[in-house]
GROMACS .gro file of C-alpha atoms in nm:
model
  449
    1MET     CA    1   0.000   0.000   0.000
    2LYS     CA    2   0.129   0.346  -0.094
    3ARG     CA    3   0.083   0.645   0.135
    4ILE     CA    4  -0.033   0.961  -0.045
    5HIS     CA    5   0.026   1.285   0.146
    6TYR     CA    6  -0.215   1.559   0.036
    7VAL     CA    7  -0.106   1.917   0.114
    8VAL     CA    8  -0.335   2.221   0.089
    9SER     CA    9  -0.324   2.576   0.220
   10SER     CA   10  -0.625   2.511   0.442
   11LEU     CA   11  -0.935   2.296   0.461
   12SER     CA   12  -1.175   2.586   0.414
   13ARG     CA   13  -1.492   2.463   0.247
   14LEU     CA   14  -1.411   2.578  -0.106
   15GLY     CA   15  -1.396   2.421  -0.450
   16PRO     CA   16  -1.048   2.261  -0.457
   17VAL     CA   17  -1.093   2.125  -0.104
   18GLN     CA   18  -1.432   1.980  -0.196
   19GLN     CA   19  -1.272   1.808  -0.494
   20LEU     CA   20  -0.995   1.674  -0.268
   21TYR     CA   21  -1.259   1.535  -0.033
   22THR     CA   22  -1.433   1.367  -0.325
   23LEU     CA   23  -1.103   1.218  -0.444
   24VAL     CA   24  -1.000   1.092  -0.100
   25LYS     CA   25  -1.344   0.942  -0.045
   26GLY     CA   26  -1.323   0.755  -0.375
   27LEU     CA   27  -0.963   0.628  -0.345
   28ASP     CA   28  -0.905   0.254  -0.345
   29ARG     CA   29  -0.794   0.209   0.017
   30ARG     CA   30  -0.651  -0.133  -0.067
   31ARG     CA   31  -0.388   0.047  -0.276
   32PHE     CA   32  -0.356   0.396  -0.129
   33ASP     CA   33  -0.337   0.530   0.227
   34PRO     CA   34  -0.429   0.904   0.233
   35VAL     CA   35  -0.302   1.162   0.481
   36VAL     CA   36  -0.398   1.532   0.469
   37THR     CA   37  -0.198   1.834   0.588
   38GLN     CA   38  -0.329   2.191   0.595
   39LEU     CA   39  -0.062   2.457   0.616
   40SER     CA   40  -0.279   2.694   0.823
   41GLY     CA   41  -0.622   2.713   0.977
   42PRO     CA   42  -0.933   2.757   0.763
   43VAL     CA   43  -1.100   3.086   0.682
   44GLY     CA   44  -1.469   3.036   0.750
   45GLU     CA   45  -1.618   2.689   0.766
   46SER     CA   46  -1.374   2.397   0.774
   47MET     CA   47  -1.400   2.050   0.619
   48GLU     CA   48  -1.153   1.902   0.866
   49GLU     CA   49  -1.415   1.691   1.043
   50ALA     CA   50  -1.549   1.569   0.709
   51PHE     CA   51  -1.204   1.432   0.624
   52ARG     CA   52  -1.168   1.278   0.968
   53GLY     CA   53  -1.505   1.114   0.908
   54LEU     CA   54  -1.339   0.925   0.622
   55ASP     CA   55  -1.087   0.787   0.873
   56VAL     CA   56  -0.811   1.004   0.726
   57PRO     CA   57  -0.539   1.156   0.950
   58VAL     CA   58  -0.547   1.538   0.932
   59HIS     CA   59  -0.256   1.762   1.035
   60ARG     CA   60  -0.230   2.140   1.074
   61LEU     CA   61   0.113   2.308   1.064
   62GLY     CA   62   0.018   2.666   1.152
   63LEU     CA   63   0.232   2.812   0.873
   64GLN     CA   64   0.062   3.145   0.822
   65GLY     CA   65   0.205   3.494   0.791
   66ALA     CA   66   0.574   3.530   0.871
   67ALA     CA   67   0.596   3.169   0.992
   68PHE     CA   68   0.537   3.051   0.636
   69TRP     CA   69   0.830   3.244   0.489
   70LEU     CA   70   1.068   3.224   0.787
   71GLY     CA   71   1.159   2.860   0.832
   72GLY     CA   72   0.841   2.728   0.672
   73ARG     CA   73   1.020   2.503   0.426
   74ASP     CA   74   1.238   2.343   0.694
   75ARG     CA   75   0.941   2.275   0.914
   76PHE     CA   76   0.741   2.138   0.623
   77GLN     CA   77   1.021   1.900   0.520
   78GLN     CA   78   1.049   1.770   0.875
   79HIS     CA   79   0.674   1.710   0.880
   80VAL     CA   80   0.683   1.523   0.548
   81GLU     CA   81   0.958   1.297   0.682
   82GLN     CA   82   0.751   1.226   0.995
   83VAL     CA   83   0.443   1.136   0.787
   84GLY     CA   84   0.658   0.904   0.577
   85ALA     CA   85   0.462   0.931   0.252
   86ASP     CA   86   0.548   0.763  -0.076
   87LEU     CA   87   0.415   1.060  -0.275
   88VAL     CA   88   0.322   1.420  -0.188
   89HIS     CA   89   0.023   1.569  -0.373
   90CYS     CA   90  -0.003   1.950  -0.350
   91SER     CA   91  -0.279   2.190  -0.445
   92GLY     CA   92  -0.249   2.569  -0.445
   93PHE     CA   93   0.026   2.830  -0.458
   94ARG     CA   94   0.158   2.794  -0.102
   95ALA     CA   95   0.152   2.414  -0.110
   96ASP     CA   96   0.331   2.411  -0.447
   97TRP     CA   97   0.602   2.646  -0.320
   98LEU     CA   98   0.676   2.421  -0.023
   99GLY     CA   99   0.635   2.097  -0.217
  100SER     CA  100   0.880   2.199  -0.489
  101ALA     CA  101   1.161   2.200  -0.230
  102LEU     CA  102   1.113   1.825  -0.181
  103SER     CA  103   1.252   1.751  -0.527
  104GLY     CA  104   1.480   1.448  -0.509
  105LYS     CA  105   1.351   1.341  -0.166
  106VAL     CA  106   1.000   1.221  -0.248
  107PRO     CA  107   0.791   1.236  -0.569
  108VAL     CA  108   0.567   1.544  -0.579
  109VAL     CA  109   0.249   1.597  -0.783
  110SER     CA  110   0.040   1.915  -0.809
  111THR     CA  111  -0.318   1.965  -0.922
  112VAL     CA  112  -0.381   2.292  -1.108
  113HIS     CA  113  -0.740   2.422  -1.100
  114ASN     CA  114  -0.701   2.756  -1.279
  115ILE     CA  115  -0.518   2.945  -1.550
  116ALA     CA  116  -0.268   3.094  -1.308
  117ARG     CA  117  -0.148   3.386  -1.520
  118GLU     CA  118  -0.508   3.504  -1.573
  119ASP     CA  119  -0.659   3.415  -1.238
  120TYR     CA  120  -0.384   3.586  -1.035
  121ARG     CA  121  -0.398   3.896  -1.256
  122PHE     CA  122  -0.771   3.937  -1.195
  123ARG     CA  123  -0.739   3.870  -0.822
  124TYR     CA  124  -0.416   4.047  -0.727
  125GLY     CA  125  -0.331   4.289  -1.007
  126ALA     CA  126  -0.105   4.277  -1.313
  127LEU     CA  127   0.243   4.282  -1.154
  128PRO     CA  128   0.171   4.061  -0.849
  129GLY     CA  129  -0.018   3.821  -1.074
  130LEU     CA  130   0.274   3.799  -1.317
  131LEU     CA  131   0.523   3.733  -1.037
  132MET     CA  132   0.304   3.472  -0.868
  133SER     CA  133   0.244   3.279  -1.189
  134ALA     CA  134   0.618   3.286  -1.273
  135VAL     CA  135   0.705   3.151  -0.927
  136GLN     CA  136   0.444   2.877  -0.954
  137VAL     CA  137   0.563   2.767  -1.299
  138ARG     CA  138   0.915   2.733  -1.156
  139CYS     CA  139   0.772   2.519  -0.874
  140TRP     CA  140   0.588   2.295  -1.123
  141SER     CA  141   0.909   2.242  -1.321
  142LYS     CA  142   1.056   2.059  -1.021
  143MET     CA  143   0.764   1.816  -0.984
  144ARG     CA  144   0.717   1.469  -1.124
  145CYS     CA  145   0.376   1.552  -1.267
  146VAL     CA  146   0.135   1.845  -1.290
  147VAL     CA  147  -0.228   1.735  -1.315
  148THR     CA  148  -0.475   1.974  -1.477
  149VAL     CA  149  -0.852   1.958  -1.427
  150SER     CA  150  -0.930   1.978  -1.800
  151ASP     CA  151  -0.774   1.886  -2.132
  152PHE     CA  152  -0.792   2.251  -2.232
  153LEU     CA  153  -0.579   2.358  -1.937
  154ARG     CA  154  -0.327   2.080  -2.002
  155ASP     CA  155  -0.291   2.179  -2.368
  156ASP     CA  156  -0.263   2.548  -2.281
  157MET     CA  157   0.013   2.481  -2.029
  158ALA     CA  158   0.196   2.246  -2.267
  159VAL     CA  159   0.224   2.525  -2.524
  160ARG     CA  160   0.328   2.796  -2.278
  161TYR     CA  161   0.549   2.601  -2.041
  162ALA     CA  162   0.755   2.352  -2.239
  163GLY     CA  163   0.915   2.079  -2.033
  164LEU     CA  164   0.642   2.035  -1.771
  165ARG     CA  165   0.526   1.678  -1.719
  166LEU     CA  166   0.149   1.712  -1.760
  167ALA     CA  167  -0.159   1.492  -1.722
  168SER     CA  168  -0.529   1.573  -1.740
  169VAL     CA  169  -0.786   1.442  -1.490
  170PRO     CA  170  -1.122   1.624  -1.510
  171ASN     CA  171  -1.300   1.698  -1.183
  172GLY     CA  172  -1.577   1.462  -1.077
  173VAL     CA  173  -1.937   1.547  -0.997
  174TYR     CA  174  -2.099   1.207  -0.957
  175GLU     CA  175  -2.009   0.859  -0.844
  176GLY     CA  176  -2.150   0.660  -1.133
  177TYR     CA  177  -2.490   0.824  -1.161
  178GLY     CA  178  -2.504   0.904  -0.791
  179VAL     CA  179  -2.358   1.175  -0.574
  180ALA     CA  180  -2.005   1.309  -0.539
  181GLY     CA  181  -2.038   1.312  -0.162
  182GLY     CA  182  -2.278   1.411   0.112
  183ASP     CA  183  -2.071   1.709   0.223
  184ALA     CA  184  -2.130   1.973  -0.041
  185GLY     CA  185  -1.910   2.276  -0.079
  186LEU     CA  186  -2.016   2.631  -0.018
  187VAL     CA  187  -2.113   2.786  -0.346
  188ASN     CA  188  -1.855   3.046  -0.435
  189GLY     CA  189  -1.687   2.818  -0.675
  190ALA     CA  190  -1.800   2.468  -0.593
  191SER     CA  191  -2.030   2.227  -0.424
  192GLY     CA  192  -2.164   1.876  -0.449
  193LEU     CA  193  -2.503   1.782  -0.585
  194ALA     CA  194  -2.760   1.657  -0.337
  195GLY     CA  195  -2.989   1.382  -0.467
  196GLU     CA  196  -2.950   1.129  -0.744
  197ALA     CA  197  -2.822   1.252  -1.078
  198SER     CA  198  -3.066   1.026  -1.258
  199ASP     CA  199  -3.354   1.194  -1.074
  200LEU     CA  200  -3.231   1.537  -1.179
  201ALA     CA  201  -3.189   1.428  -1.540
  202ARG     CA  202  -3.527   1.255  -1.547
  203GLU     CA  203  -3.694   1.563  -1.402
  204ALA     CA  204  -3.524   1.774  -1.667
  205SER     CA  205  -3.625   1.541  -1.951
  206GLU     CA  206  -3.989   1.550  -1.838
  207ARG     CA  207  -4.003   1.929  -1.864
  208ALA     CA  208  -4.210   2.038  -2.161
  209MET     CA  209  -4.057   2.302  -2.388
  210PRO     CA  210  -4.114   2.584  -2.325
  211LEU     CA  211  -3.994   2.520  -1.974
  212GLY     CA  212  -4.212   2.337  -1.727
  213ARG     CA  213  -4.333   2.440  -1.383
  214LEU     CA  214  -4.233   2.369  -1.028
  215PRO     CA  215  -4.428   2.095  -0.849
  216GLY     CA  216  -4.549   2.152  -0.496
  217VAL     CA  217  -4.627   2.524  -0.519
  218ASP     CA  218  -4.855   2.751  -0.715
  219ASP     CA  219  -4.616   2.793  -1.006
  220GLU     CA  220  -4.850   3.030  -1.184
  221SER     CA  221  -4.727   3.299  -0.947
  222LEU     CA  222  -4.357   3.239  -1.020
  223PRO     CA  223  -4.238   3.362  -1.359
  224ARG     CA  224  -4.053   3.115  -1.581
  225PRO     CA  225  -3.783   3.042  -1.674
  226VAL     CA  226  -3.575   3.068  -1.359
  227PHE     CA  227  -3.211   3.152  -1.436
  228ILE     CA  228  -2.933   3.065  -1.192
  229SER     CA  229  -2.565   3.159  -1.164
  230LEU     CA  230  -2.325   2.969  -0.937
  231ASP     CA  231  -2.030   3.196  -1.015
  232GLY     CA  232  -2.017   3.407  -0.702
  233PHE     CA  233  -1.911   3.771  -0.704
  234ASP     CA  234  -1.541   3.815  -0.777
  235ARG     CA  235  -1.376   3.986  -1.074
  236VAL     CA  236  -1.283   3.662  -1.246
  237LYS     CA  237  -1.650   3.561  -1.267
  238ASP     CA  238  -1.789   3.894  -1.401
  239PRO     CA  239  -2.132   3.884  -1.231
  240LEU     CA  240  -2.211   4.241  -1.342
  241THR     CA  241  -2.250   4.118  -1.700
  242VAL     CA  242  -2.514   3.870  -1.582
  243VAL     CA  243  -2.705   4.138  -1.392
  244ARG     CA  244  -2.694   4.385  -1.682
  245ALA     CA  245  -2.801   4.125  -1.937
  246TYR     CA  246  -3.089   4.015  -1.716
  247ALA     CA  247  -3.197   4.378  -1.672
  248GLN     CA  248  -3.202   4.423  -2.051
  249TYR     CA  249  -3.391   4.097  -2.086
  250CYS     CA  250  -3.653   4.230  -1.845
  251ALA     CA  251  -3.667   4.570  -2.015
  252GLY     CA  252  -3.739   4.395  -2.346
  253GLY     CA  253  -4.043   4.220  -2.201
  254GLY     CA  254  -3.878   3.897  -2.086
  255VAL     CA  255  -4.015   3.729  -1.776
  256GLY     CA  256  -3.845   3.498  -1.529
  257ALA     CA  257  -3.647   3.520  -1.208
  258LEU     CA  258  -3.268   3.519  -1.163
  259VAL     CA  259  -3.102   3.345  -0.866
  260LEU     CA  260  -2.743   3.442  -0.779
  261LEU     CA  261  -2.559   3.217  -0.534
  262GLY     CA  262  -2.234   3.291  -0.354
  263ASP     CA  263  -2.054   3.590  -0.212
  264GLY     CA  264  -1.763   3.812  -0.303
  265PRO     CA  265  -1.637   4.169  -0.340
  266LEU     CA  266  -1.869   4.258  -0.630
  267LYS     CA  267  -2.194   4.159  -0.460
  268ALA     CA  268  -2.279   4.509  -0.342
  269ALA     CA  269  -2.203   4.648  -0.689
  270CYS     CA  270  -2.438   4.390  -0.843
  271ILE     CA  271  -2.717   4.484  -0.605
  272ASP     CA  272  -2.666   4.853  -0.684
  273GLU     CA  273  -2.659   4.782  -1.059
  274ALA     CA  274  -2.985   4.586  -1.041
  275ARG     CA  275  -3.158   4.866  -0.854
  276LYS     CA  276  -3.020   5.126  -1.093
  277CYS     CA  277  -3.166   4.925  -1.382
  278GLY     CA  278  -3.503   4.907  -1.208
  279VAL     CA  279  -3.497   4.534  -1.132
  280ARG     CA  280  -3.640   4.415  -0.803
  281THR     CA  281  -3.385   4.256  -0.567
  282VAL     CA  282  -3.460   4.017  -0.280
  283MET     CA  283  -3.202   3.901  -0.027
  284LEU     CA  284  -3.216   3.545   0.105
  285VAL     CA  285  -2.979   3.565   0.402
  286PRO     CA  286  -2.913   3.275   0.642
  287GLU     CA  287  -2.972   3.363   1.006
  288ARG     CA  288  -2.678   3.316   1.241
  289ASN     CA  289  -2.671   2.967   1.397
  290SER     CA  290  -2.979   2.866   1.204
  291ASP     CA  291  -3.089   2.695   0.886
  292SER     CA  292  -3.338   2.976   0.818
  293PHE     CA  293  -3.316   3.221   0.533
  294ILE     CA  294  -3.455   3.570   0.588
  295SER     CA  295  -3.573   3.723   0.265
  296GLY     CA  296  -3.552   4.097   0.298
  297ALA     CA  297  -3.677   4.289  -0.002
  298ASP     CA  298  -3.391   4.510  -0.123
  299GLY     CA  299  -3.199   4.399   0.184
  300THR     CA  300  -3.370   4.655   0.405
  301SER     CA  301  -3.605   4.441   0.611
  302ALA     CA  302  -3.694   4.081   0.688
  303GLU     CA  303  -4.032   4.059   0.520
  304HIS     CA  304  -4.048   3.682   0.499
  305THR     CA  305  -3.881   3.382   0.665
  306ASP     CA  306  -3.853   3.021   0.542
  307ARG     CA  307  -3.629   2.724   0.619
  308VAL     CA  308  -3.453   2.677   0.289
  309VAL     CA  309  -3.094   2.561   0.329
  310THR     CA  310  -3.124   2.192   0.235
  311ASP     CA  311  -3.492   2.127   0.168
  312GLU     CA  312  -3.591   2.149  -0.197
  313HIS     CA  313  -3.961   2.208  -0.132
  314SER     CA  314  -3.895   2.489   0.115
  315ILE     CA  315  -3.668   2.663  -0.137
  316ARG     CA  316  -3.956   2.650  -0.382
  317VAL     CA  317  -4.195   2.783  -0.120
  318ALA     CA  318  -3.953   3.062  -0.031
  319LEU     CA  319  -3.912   3.178  -0.392
  320ASP     CA  320  -4.285   3.145  -0.454
  321GLY     CA  321  -4.378   3.317  -0.128
  322VAL     CA  322  -4.147   3.613  -0.183
  323HIS     CA  323  -4.284   3.654  -0.531
  324ASP     CA  324  -4.639   3.650  -0.393
  325ASP     CA  325  -4.539   3.930  -0.157
  326ILE     CA  326  -4.411   4.154  -0.433
  327SER     CA  327  -4.612   4.058  -0.741
  328ASP     CA  328  -4.889   4.310  -0.681
  329LYS     CA  329  -4.645   4.597  -0.620
  330TYR     CA  330  -4.362   4.531  -0.862
  331SER     CA  331  -4.287   4.377  -1.199
  332GLN     CA  332  -4.278   4.006  -1.276
  333ASN     CA  333  -3.897   4.009  -1.261
  334VAL     CA  334  -3.675   3.972  -0.957
  335ILE     CA  335  -3.315   3.885  -0.868
  336TYR     CA  336  -3.271   3.663  -0.562
  337PHE     CA  337  -2.934   3.703  -0.389
  338ALA     CA  338  -2.910   3.376  -0.197
  339GLY     CA  339  -2.555   3.402  -0.059
  340ARG     CA  340  -2.351   3.094   0.028
  341VAL     CA  341  -2.542   2.767   0.046
  342ARG     CA  342  -2.427   2.431   0.173
  343GLU     CA  343  -2.585   2.226  -0.106
  344VAL     CA  344  -2.649   2.348  -0.458
  345GLY     CA  345  -2.852   2.043  -0.568
  346PRO     CA  346  -3.189   2.169  -0.440
  347TRP     CA  347  -3.134   2.500  -0.618
  348LEU     CA  348  -3.057   2.327  -0.947
  349ARG     CA  349  -3.381   2.131  -0.912
  350VAL     CA  350  -3.595   2.445  -0.910
  351THR     CA  351  -3.418   2.636  -1.187
  352ASP     CA  352  -3.406   2.602  -1.563
  353VAL     CA  353  -3.112   2.788  -1.719
  354LEU     CA  354  -2.753   2.801  -1.589
  355VAL     CA  355  -2.577   3.131  -1.665
  356SER     CA  356  -2.201   3.185  -1.630
  357ALA     CA  357  -2.009   3.493  -1.750
  358SER     CA  358  -1.667   3.393  -1.615
  359ARG     CA  359  -1.360   3.554  -1.773
  360SER     CA  360  -1.120   3.267  -1.701
  361GLU     CA  361  -1.152   2.904  -1.589
  362GLY     CA  362  -0.937   2.594  -1.586
  363PHE     CA  363  -1.262   2.404  -1.532
  364HIS     CA  364  -1.593   2.509  -1.376
  365LEU     CA  365  -1.751   2.266  -1.134
  366GLY     CA  366  -2.069   2.473  -1.119
  367VAL     CA  367  -2.119   2.445  -1.496
  368ALA     CA  368  -2.051   2.071  -1.482
  369GLU     CA  369  -2.308   2.033  -1.203
  370GLY     CA  370  -2.566   2.231  -1.396
  371LEU     CA  371  -2.512   2.024  -1.710
  372CYS     CA  372  -2.538   1.699  -1.512
  373ALA     CA  373  -2.858   1.824  -1.349
  374GLY     CA  374  -3.022   1.888  -1.685
  375LEU     CA  375  -3.011   2.268  -1.693
  376ILE     CA  376  -2.974   2.462  -2.017
  377PRO     CA  377  -2.628   2.625  -2.019
  378VAL     CA  378  -2.574   2.984  -2.133
  379VAL     CA  379  -2.204   3.050  -2.077
  380SER     CA  380  -1.917   3.276  -2.176
  381ALA     CA  381  -1.698   3.152  -2.464
  382ILE     CA  382  -1.374   3.084  -2.280
  383GLY     CA  383  -1.146   2.798  -2.382
  384VAL     CA  384  -1.259   2.527  -2.142
  385ARG     CA  385  -1.627   2.575  -2.229
  386GLU     CA  386  -1.582   2.418  -2.574
  387GLU     CA  387  -1.454   2.105  -2.402
  388MET     CA  388  -1.733   2.103  -2.144
  389LEU     CA  389  -2.014   2.150  -2.398
  390ARG     CA  390  -1.878   1.905  -2.655
  391GLY     CA  391  -2.136   1.641  -2.745
  392THR     CA  392  -2.414   1.798  -2.537
  393GLY     CA  393  -2.605   1.970  -2.817
  394PHE     CA  394  -2.539   2.304  -2.648
  395GLU     CA  395  -2.211   2.386  -2.822
  396SER     CA  396  -2.345   2.716  -2.961
  397ASN     CA  397  -2.488   2.841  -2.631
  398THR     CA  398  -2.196   3.077  -2.571
  399PHE     CA  399  -2.133   3.451  -2.578
  400SER     CA  400  -1.817   3.660  -2.583
  401VAL     CA  401  -1.679   3.763  -2.245
  402GLY     CA  402  -1.850   4.082  -2.128
  403ASP     CA  403  -2.101   4.087  -2.418
  404VAL     CA  404  -2.420   4.192  -2.243
  405GLU     CA  405  -2.628   4.207  -2.559
  406ALA     CA  406  -2.532   3.854  -2.670
  407LEU     CA  407  -2.614   3.714  -2.326
  408ARG     CA  408  -2.950   3.892  -2.327
  409SER     CA  409  -3.029   3.740  -2.667
  410LEU     CA  410  -2.946   3.389  -2.545
  411MET     CA  411  -3.166   3.442  -2.240
  412GLU     CA  412  -3.457   3.532  -2.466
  413CYS     CA  413  -3.440   3.209  -2.667
  414SER     CA  414  -3.311   2.983  -2.388
  415ALA     CA  415  -3.631   2.776  -2.370
  416ASN     CA  416  -3.564   2.625  -2.713
  417LEU     CA  417  -3.189   2.581  -2.716
  418GLY     CA  418  -3.138   2.205  -2.687
  419ASP     CA  419  -3.205   1.859  -2.541
  420VAL     CA  420  -3.136   1.869  -2.168
  421ALA     CA  421  -3.170   1.490  -2.125
  422LEU     CA  422  -2.893   1.423  -2.380
  423SER     CA  423  -2.671   1.684  -2.218
  424ALA     CA  424  -2.724   1.542  -1.868
  425ASN     CA  425  -2.643   1.186  -1.975
  426VAL     CA  426  -2.325   1.290  -2.157
  427CYS     CA  427  -2.195   1.497  -1.866
  428GLN     CA  428  -2.288   1.249  -1.592
  429ASP     CA  429  -2.055   1.002  -1.759
  430ARG     CA  430  -1.784   1.253  -1.850
  431TYR     CA  431  -1.758   1.400  -1.500
  432SER     CA  432  -1.814   1.092  -1.287
  433VAL     CA  433  -1.621   1.053  -0.964
  434ARG     CA  434  -1.520   0.706  -1.076
  435ARG     CA  435  -1.338   0.850  -1.378
  436MET     CA  436  -1.164   1.111  -1.164
  437CYS     CA  437  -1.042   0.859  -0.905
  438GLU     CA  438  -0.924   0.617  -1.173
  439GLY     CA  439  -0.734   0.902  -1.340
  440TYR     CA  440  -0.545   0.993  -1.024
  441ALA     CA  441  -0.477   0.625  -0.951
  442ARG     CA  442  -0.309   0.597  -1.293
  443VAL     CA  443  -0.093   0.902  -1.220
  444TYR     CA  444   0.016   0.763  -0.884
  445THR     CA  445   0.084   0.417  -1.028
  446GLU     CA  446   0.290   0.550  -1.319
  447ILE     CA  447   0.513   0.737  -1.072
  448LEU     CA  448   0.535   0.479  -0.795
  449GLY     CA  449   0.514   0.160  -0.998
   0.00000   0.00000   0.00000
């Protein structure tokens, strides 16, 4: 049995950590013995207990701030020797920087989730982004293998960074046709689907075109279709384009609600933009220490309260109930700002069209989840999207980055854009957890023998 030592910056409940959890859960324990180290404590909710629940040892080194740069590598190398792993598997800038110093001592692998040169530029600025990506490329050059989460990202890196040893293992959403794992990530980049994939696909295939209606509530009061974005609110994701396109869609006579999940620095700007465009906004905010969502119209008051975190029916009731409250006073259009949610599956069950305006992605777990759930994709035309939409029948459902008018046009005709059952079946197979775990097992075996 080979011991695999996974190293991450922290176990904060975010996309790459959720994918690591899914991988560790699906590993063949007869062949691989996983151990997890987080370099520092989590920001926000932690998945540490979820990993421990898989009977996986979890370590925390406390390498934050000055401690990371002053003696961090020495301390990390001592820790790796104590763990006694056969292979170290890193993820993230800080983990890669430390892991690259192990060259010659133990085989090191890294998983790359983003286009570093673009992602860091959007997040940290042009010069810091350039320096960070250059440092990370140098780290990768010292590793036995760099695993990308899409073929597109692998091919892009092969052209730009000659000499890297690259492999592609797409992220997994389902285990067979089931679930990636019960612990879903907070939407701001990732999560796991709740419920059976086959149920989601079957529900999608039974929808009449134009789009069907929600069972369990008076759907006549809720305008259709319901659009949803899982992108969150940072500069890489460009949520303002989604808000502006939806506002134009409404101004042109289009009906239907928009649900925006996640958080981020551009959330306030999106709320302001919606109000400036005359679109009604409703906040669905989780109460502290509670599973309740308070829906405050325009964020100014708690007009309505429903338990909606994990229960699909109560989400439907919440959306329907809020709309009942406002339908006599406002237009038939509304944007729901739902914040971070533990499970995205129930939200995908009550929506029809997945919208993503992201400027840069190495993959996009949210888009993969939406496709697997049978939603119609309307997404920005960045490189990885061609790969993700291939064979789904939705290959033309793309718009240029930042093109508000093109996105509005796709929203208008979204009810007749393709066969959601075909798309769901293709993507459930393409992004299965089984495929992902088998891919990593091949990488480990090729290195370790």
